[in-house]
């Protein structure tokens, strides 16, 4: 029987990337992995409702009410409880410490809504990335899935996909296109790549 890697998806908001991962799992596109836990950094994240709709356990660990140490300690206990092998950051807006990341070498996936190294680094997340791309006047943007290391936006790039910027694009329109054409395609692919590597090791 195929040994599947246990995946935890960390979220902060609506959970559109989580939805893409859950649908990919249900369609058999992540055969070497299974999403067994969703952790939200706040109690009101709609991503928890999405998790429940797909029968996946969800838990809120309210980051703003805790110190970094307490937050990561609570998160670590949950990850251990569910025997997690892979962490996917899917719209997760809390910063993880170097110490935490070091405990998960080559096991944390992150998606960034640009072609790294463009439009990344401190303060670059969500709509801000797309606003920066439009302000710069570039013709092509995209998304990147990478393995996280101790350096923010560092780590090994696994997959990238380019997306055209069209005349008249607003940041919101561009964000949606990047999600549909790149993020929602790349995340399940990267999850399967990493889970296959783990399950066969």
PDB file of C-alpha atoms in Angstrom:
ATOM      1  CA  UNK A   1       0.000   0.000   0.000  1.00  0.00           C
ATOM      2  CA  UNK A   2       1.238   3.481  -0.893  1.00  0.00           C
ATOM      3  CA  UNK A   3       2.601   5.368   2.106  1.00  0.00           C
ATOM      4  CA  UNK A   4       1.287   8.906   1.890  1.00  0.00           C
ATOM      5  CA  UNK A   5       3.008  11.934   3.379  1.00  0.00           C
ATOM      6  CA  UNK A   6       0.849  13.858   5.847  1.00  0.00           C
ATOM      7  CA  UNK A   7       0.338  17.501   4.851  1.00  0.00           C
ATOM      8  CA  UNK A   8      -0.580  20.472   7.037  1.00  0.00           C
ATOM      9  CA  UNK A   9      -1.740  23.609   5.239  1.00  0.00           C
ATOM     10  CA  UNK A  10      -1.153  26.900   7.092  1.00  0.00           C
ATOM     11  CA  UNK A  11      -3.544  29.718   6.217  1.00  0.00           C
ATOM     12  CA  UNK A  12      -4.562  33.203   7.341  1.00  0.00           C
ATOM     13  CA  UNK A  13      -7.559  34.201   5.242  1.00  0.00           C
ATOM     14  CA  UNK A  14     -10.044  33.020   2.649  1.00  0.00           C
ATOM     15  CA  UNK A  15      -8.233  29.855   1.671  1.00  0.00           C
ATOM     16  CA  UNK A  16      -8.484  29.948  -2.118  1.00  0.00           C
ATOM     17  CA  UNK A  17      -5.108  28.198  -2.454  1.00  0.00           C
ATOM     18  CA  UNK A  18      -6.247  25.665   0.155  1.00  0.00           C
ATOM     19  CA  UNK A  19      -9.376  25.024  -1.933  1.00  0.00           C
ATOM     20  CA  UNK A  20      -7.195  24.361  -4.982  1.00  0.00           C
ATOM     21  CA  UNK A  21      -5.123  21.864  -2.986  1.00  0.00           C
ATOM     22  CA  UNK A  22      -8.177  20.090  -1.561  1.00  0.00           C
ATOM     23  CA  UNK A  23      -9.748  19.775  -5.020  1.00  0.00           C
ATOM     24  CA  UNK A  24      -6.473  18.480  -6.462  1.00  0.00           C
ATOM     25  CA  UNK A  25      -6.326  15.885  -3.689  1.00  0.00           C
ATOM     26  CA  UNK A  26      -9.910  14.778  -4.358  1.00  0.00           C
ATOM     27  CA  UNK A  27      -9.139  14.512  -8.084  1.00  0.00           C
ATOM     28  CA  UNK A  28      -6.166  12.246  -7.360  1.00  0.00           C
ATOM     29  CA  UNK A  29      -3.491  14.754  -8.360  1.00  0.00           C
ATOM     30  CA  UNK A  30      -1.573  14.416  -5.069  1.00  0.00           C
ATOM     31  CA  UNK A  31      -1.393  10.596  -4.860  1.00  0.00           C
ATOM     32  CA  UNK A  32       1.648  10.572  -2.564  1.00  0.00           C
ATOM     33  CA  UNK A  33       0.225  13.034  -0.028  1.00  0.00           C
ATOM     34  CA  UNK A  34      -2.863  13.686   2.054  1.00  0.00           C
ATOM     35  CA  UNK A  35      -3.993  16.922   3.689  1.00  0.00           C
ATOM     36  CA  UNK A  36      -4.748  15.924   7.271  1.00  0.00           C
ATOM     37  CA  UNK A  37      -4.694  19.317   9.023  1.00  0.00           C
ATOM     38  CA  UNK A  38      -5.417  22.984   8.322  1.00  0.00           C
ATOM     39  CA  UNK A  39      -4.016  25.558  10.773  1.00  0.00           C
ATOM     40  CA  UNK A  40      -5.239  29.154  10.670  1.00  0.00           C
ATOM     41  CA  UNK A  41      -3.485  32.078  12.335  1.00  0.00           C
ATOM     42  CA  UNK A  42      -6.851  33.587  13.289  1.00  0.00           C
ATOM     43  CA  UNK A  43     -10.250  32.203  14.291  1.00  0.00           C
ATOM     44  CA  UNK A  44     -12.210  34.030  11.590  1.00  0.00           C
ATOM     45  CA  UNK A  45     -10.279  32.676   8.588  1.00  0.00           C
ATOM     46  CA  UNK A  46     -12.799  31.354   6.045  1.00  0.00           C
ATOM     47  CA  UNK A  47     -10.215  28.723   5.164  1.00  0.00           C
ATOM     48  CA  UNK A  48     -11.368  26.810   8.277  1.00  0.00           C
ATOM     49  CA  UNK A  49     -14.855  26.575   6.770  1.00  0.00           C
ATOM     50  CA  UNK A  50     -13.359  25.323   3.520  1.00  0.00           C
ATOM     51  CA  UNK A  51     -11.441  22.647   5.444  1.00  0.00           C
ATOM     52  CA  UNK A  52     -14.615  21.534   7.247  1.00  0.00           C
ATOM     53  CA  UNK A  53     -16.512  21.393   3.942  1.00  0.00           C
ATOM     54  CA  UNK A  54     -13.938  18.873   2.715  1.00  0.00           C
ATOM     55  CA  UNK A  55     -13.856  16.878   5.952  1.00  0.00           C
ATOM     56  CA  UNK A  56     -10.362  18.001   6.958  1.00  0.00           C
ATOM     57  CA  UNK A  57      -9.678  18.945  10.608  1.00  0.00           C
ATOM     58  CA  UNK A  58      -9.033  22.640  11.096  1.00  0.00           C
ATOM     59  CA  UNK A  59      -7.630  24.491  14.079  1.00  0.00           C
ATOM     60  CA  UNK A  60      -7.126  28.178  14.833  1.00  0.00           C
ATOM     61  CA  UNK A  61      -3.951  29.283  16.597  1.00  0.00           C
ATOM     62  CA  UNK A  62      -4.516  33.033  17.056  1.00  0.00           C
ATOM     63  CA  UNK A  63      -1.121  34.565  16.350  1.00  0.00           C
ATOM     64  CA  UNK A  64      -1.990  38.091  17.524  1.00  0.00           C
ATOM     65  CA  UNK A  65      -2.909  36.835  20.983  1.00  0.00           C
ATOM     66  CA  UNK A  66       0.379  34.984  21.522  1.00  0.00           C
ATOM     67  CA  UNK A  67       4.101  35.554  21.582  1.00  0.00           C
ATOM     68  CA  UNK A  68       6.123  34.124  18.686  1.00  0.00           C
ATOM     69  CA  UNK A  69       7.447  31.418  21.001  1.00  0.00           C
ATOM     70  CA  UNK A  70       3.997  30.421  22.278  1.00  0.00           C
ATOM     71  CA  UNK A  71       2.541  30.444  18.765  1.00  0.00           C
ATOM     72  CA  UNK A  72       5.260  28.212  17.356  1.00  0.00           C
ATOM     73  CA  UNK A  73       5.176  25.898  20.380  1.00  0.00           C
ATOM     74  CA  UNK A  74       1.411  25.430  19.978  1.00  0.00           C
ATOM     75  CA  UNK A  75       1.790  24.939  16.232  1.00  0.00           C
ATOM     76  CA  UNK A  76       4.564  22.383  16.751  1.00  0.00           C
ATOM     77  CA  UNK A  77       2.377  20.365  19.140  1.00  0.00           C
ATOM     78  CA  UNK A  78      -0.424  20.236  16.552  1.00  0.00           C
ATOM     79  CA  UNK A  79       1.983  19.213  13.793  1.00  0.00           C
ATOM     80  CA  UNK A  80       3.334  16.425  15.992  1.00  0.00           C
ATOM     81  CA  UNK A  81      -0.179  15.296  16.958  1.00  0.00           C
ATOM     82  CA  UNK A  82      -1.087  14.822  13.300  1.00  0.00           C
ATOM     83  CA  UNK A  83       2.324  13.314  12.379  1.00  0.00           C
ATOM     84  CA  UNK A  84       2.919  15.964   9.734  1.00  0.00           C
ATOM     85  CA  UNK A  85       5.594  15.406   7.073  1.00  0.00           C
ATOM     86  CA  UNK A  86       5.043  18.486   4.877  1.00  0.00           C
ATOM     87  CA  UNK A  87       3.914  22.044   5.645  1.00  0.00           C
ATOM     88  CA  UNK A  88       2.353  24.153   2.899  1.00  0.00           C
ATOM     89  CA  UNK A  89       2.094  27.905   3.454  1.00  0.00           C
ATOM     90  CA  UNK A  90      -1.004  28.932   1.494  1.00  0.00           C
ATOM     91  CA  UNK A  91      -1.711  32.586   2.101  1.00  0.00           C
ATOM     92  CA  UNK A  92      -0.144  32.329   5.549  1.00  0.00           C
ATOM     93  CA  UNK A  93       0.759  35.858   6.656  1.00  0.00           C
ATOM     94  CA  UNK A  94       2.556  35.129   9.936  1.00  0.00           C
ATOM     95  CA  UNK A  95       6.340  35.023   9.934  1.00  0.00           C
ATOM     96  CA  UNK A  96       7.949  31.800  11.103  1.00  0.00           C
ATOM     97  CA  UNK A  97      11.232  32.079  13.006  1.00  0.00           C
ATOM     98  CA  UNK A  98      14.540  30.768  11.725  1.00  0.00           C
ATOM     99  CA  UNK A  99      14.526  28.256  14.570  1.00  0.00           C
ATOM    100  CA  UNK A 100      11.156  26.859  13.540  1.00  0.00           C
ATOM    101  CA  UNK A 101      12.084  26.661   9.857  1.00  0.00           C
ATOM    102  CA  UNK A 102      15.341  24.901  10.701  1.00  0.00           C
ATOM    103  CA  UNK A 103      13.347  22.060  12.262  1.00  0.00           C
ATOM    104  CA  UNK A 104      11.666  21.424   8.904  1.00  0.00           C
ATOM    105  CA  UNK A 105      14.512  21.252   6.373  1.00  0.00           C
ATOM    106  CA  UNK A 106      13.212  20.896   2.801  1.00  0.00           C
ATOM    107  CA  UNK A 107       9.715  20.251   4.190  1.00  0.00           C
ATOM    108  CA  UNK A 108       8.015  23.680   3.985  1.00  0.00           C
ATOM    109  CA  UNK A 109       6.487  24.821   0.692  1.00  0.00           C
ATOM    110  CA  UNK A 110       5.520  28.433   0.055  1.00  0.00           C
ATOM    111  CA  UNK A 111       3.798  30.062  -2.890  1.00  0.00           C
ATOM    112  CA  UNK A 112       4.651  33.630  -3.867  1.00  0.00           C
ATOM    113  CA  UNK A 113       2.610  35.587  -6.442  1.00  0.00           C
ATOM    114  CA  UNK A 114       5.519  36.693  -8.608  1.00  0.00           C
ATOM    115  CA  UNK A 115       8.461  35.245 -10.463  1.00  0.00           C
ATOM    116  CA  UNK A 116      11.083  35.280  -7.700  1.00  0.00           C
ATOM    117  CA  UNK A 117      13.426  37.193  -7.445  1.00  0.00           C
ATOM    118  CA  UNK A 118      11.067  39.916  -8.752  1.00  0.00           C
ATOM    119  CA  UNK A 119       8.675  41.629  -6.351  1.00  0.00           C
ATOM    120  CA  UNK A 120       9.511  39.675  -3.228  1.00  0.00           C
ATOM    121  CA  UNK A 121      10.947  40.392   0.200  1.00  0.00           C
ATOM    122  CA  UNK A 122       9.742  42.335   3.214  1.00  0.00           C
ATOM    123  CA  UNK A 123       6.230  43.738   2.865  1.00  0.00           C
ATOM    124  CA  UNK A 124       5.584  42.022  -0.450  1.00  0.00           C
ATOM    125  CA  UNK A 125       2.467  39.894  -0.142  1.00  0.00           C
ATOM    126  CA  UNK A 126      -1.055  39.719  -1.519  1.00  0.00           C
ATOM    127  CA  UNK A 127      -2.227  42.640  -3.637  1.00  0.00           C
ATOM    128  CA  UNK A 128       0.957  44.610  -2.895  1.00  0.00           C
ATOM    129  CA  UNK A 129       2.909  42.287  -5.203  1.00  0.00           C
ATOM    130  CA  UNK A 130       0.524  42.851  -8.100  1.00  0.00           C
ATOM    131  CA  UNK A 131       0.398  46.602  -7.491  1.00  0.00           C
ATOM    132  CA  UNK A 132       4.209  46.662  -7.651  1.00  0.00           C
ATOM    133  CA  UNK A 133       4.250  44.686 -10.899  1.00  0.00           C
ATOM    134  CA  UNK A 134       1.753  47.076 -12.502  1.00  0.00           C
ATOM    135  CA  UNK A 135       3.620  50.145 -11.214  1.00  0.00           C
ATOM    136  CA  UNK A 136       6.858  48.816 -12.710  1.00  0.00           C
ATOM    137  CA  UNK A 137       5.184  48.300 -16.066  1.00  0.00           C
ATOM    138  CA  UNK A 138       6.360  44.715 -16.619  1.00  0.00           C
ATOM    139  CA  UNK A 139       4.556  42.682 -19.275  1.00  0.00           C
ATOM    140  CA  UNK A 140       4.838  39.315 -17.552  1.00  0.00           C
ATOM    141  CA  UNK A 141       4.432  38.217 -13.960  1.00  0.00           C
ATOM    142  CA  UNK A 142       3.556  34.826 -12.486  1.00  0.00           C
ATOM    143  CA  UNK A 143       3.970  32.692  -9.399  1.00  0.00           C
ATOM    144  CA  UNK A 144       6.710  30.694  -7.709  1.00  0.00           C
ATOM    145  CA  UNK A 145       6.576  27.713  -5.384  1.00  0.00           C
ATOM    146  CA  UNK A 146       9.723  27.305  -3.335  1.00  0.00           C
ATOM    147  CA  UNK A 147      11.072  25.411  -0.372  1.00  0.00           C
ATOM    148  CA  UNK A 148      11.489  27.712   2.599  1.00  0.00           C
ATOM    149  CA  UNK A 149      14.767  28.148   4.424  1.00  0.00           C
ATOM    150  CA  UNK A 150      15.839  30.571   7.150  1.00  0.00           C
ATOM    151  CA  UNK A 151      16.105  33.454   4.680  1.00  0.00           C
ATOM    152  CA  UNK A 152      12.697  34.958   3.783  1.00  0.00           C
ATOM    153  CA  UNK A 153      11.831  34.182   0.157  1.00  0.00           C
ATOM    154  CA  UNK A 154      14.962  32.061   0.086  1.00  0.00           C
ATOM    155  CA  UNK A 155      15.232  28.353  -0.505  1.00  0.00           C
ATOM    156  CA  UNK A 156      15.167  26.151  -3.534  1.00  0.00           C
ATOM    157  CA  UNK A 157      12.708  27.131  -6.265  1.00  0.00           C
ATOM    158  CA  UNK A 158      10.675  24.118  -7.330  1.00  0.00           C
ATOM    159  CA  UNK A 159       8.289  25.520  -9.925  1.00  0.00           C
ATOM    160  CA  UNK A 160       7.534  28.809 -11.659  1.00  0.00           C
ATOM    161  CA  UNK A 161       4.861  29.756 -14.167  1.00  0.00           C
ATOM    162  CA  UNK A 162       4.609  32.979 -16.141  1.00  0.00           C
ATOM    163  CA  UNK A 163       1.344  34.897 -16.555  1.00  0.00           C
ATOM    164  CA  UNK A 164       0.793  37.755 -19.016  1.00  0.00           C
ATOM    165  CA  UNK A 165      -0.175  41.202 -17.789  1.00  0.00           C
ATOM    166  CA  UNK A 166      -2.911  42.586 -20.027  1.00  0.00           C
ATOM    167  CA  UNK A 167      -3.827  46.179 -20.884  1.00  0.00           C
ATOM    168  CA  UNK A 168      -6.274  47.617 -18.367  1.00  0.00           C
ATOM    169  CA  UNK A 169      -5.382  45.148 -15.626  1.00  0.00           C
ATOM    170  CA  UNK A 170      -6.048  46.238 -12.075  1.00  0.00           C
ATOM    171  CA  UNK A 171      -4.211  44.628  -9.176  1.00  0.00           C
ATOM    172  CA  UNK A 172      -7.363  42.650  -8.323  1.00  0.00           C
ATOM    173  CA  UNK A 173      -7.855  41.369 -11.872  1.00  0.00           C
ATOM    174  CA  UNK A 174      -4.186  40.443 -12.137  1.00  0.00           C
ATOM    175  CA  UNK A 175      -4.242  38.711  -8.760  1.00  0.00           C
ATOM    176  CA  UNK A 176      -7.134  36.512  -9.877  1.00  0.00           C
ATOM    177  CA  UNK A 177      -5.413  35.593 -13.157  1.00  0.00           C
ATOM    178  CA  UNK A 178      -2.164  34.702 -11.378  1.00  0.00           C
ATOM    179  CA  UNK A 179      -4.069  32.506  -8.943  1.00  0.00           C
ATOM    180  CA  UNK A 180      -6.068  30.716 -11.642  1.00  0.00           C
ATOM    181  CA  UNK A 181      -3.263  30.276 -14.176  1.00  0.00           C
ATOM    182  CA  UNK A 182      -0.286  29.763 -11.867  1.00  0.00           C
ATOM    183  CA  UNK A 183      -0.784  29.369  -8.112  1.00  0.00           C
ATOM    184  CA  UNK A 184      -3.621  26.853  -8.284  1.00  0.00           C
ATOM    185  CA  UNK A 185      -1.705  24.843 -10.896  1.00  0.00           C
ATOM    186  CA  UNK A 186       1.738  24.919  -9.286  1.00  0.00           C
ATOM    187  CA  UNK A 187       0.829  24.272  -5.642  1.00  0.00           C
ATOM    188  CA  UNK A 188      -0.632  20.778  -6.170  1.00  0.00           C
ATOM    189  CA  UNK A 189       2.229  19.893  -8.522  1.00  0.00           C
ATOM    190  CA  UNK A 190       4.849  20.967  -5.984  1.00  0.00           C
ATOM    191  CA  UNK A 191       3.006  19.199  -3.167  1.00  0.00           C
ATOM    192  CA  UNK A 192       3.028  15.955  -5.138  1.00  0.00           C
ATOM    193  CA  UNK A 193       6.732  16.369  -6.037  1.00  0.00           C
ATOM    194  CA  UNK A 194       7.731  16.771  -2.397  1.00  0.00           C
ATOM    195  CA  UNK A 195       5.368  14.117  -1.032  1.00  0.00           C
ATOM    196  CA  UNK A 196       6.544  11.589  -3.614  1.00  0.00           C
ATOM    197  CA  UNK A 197      10.145  12.239  -2.637  1.00  0.00           C
ATOM    198  CA  UNK A 198       9.309  11.754   1.062  1.00  0.00           C
ATOM    199  CA  UNK A 199       7.110   8.679   0.647  1.00  0.00           C
ATOM    200  CA  UNK A 200       9.735   6.920  -1.462  1.00  0.00           C
ATOM    201  CA  UNK A 201      12.696   7.743   0.789  1.00  0.00           C
TER     202      UNK A 201
END
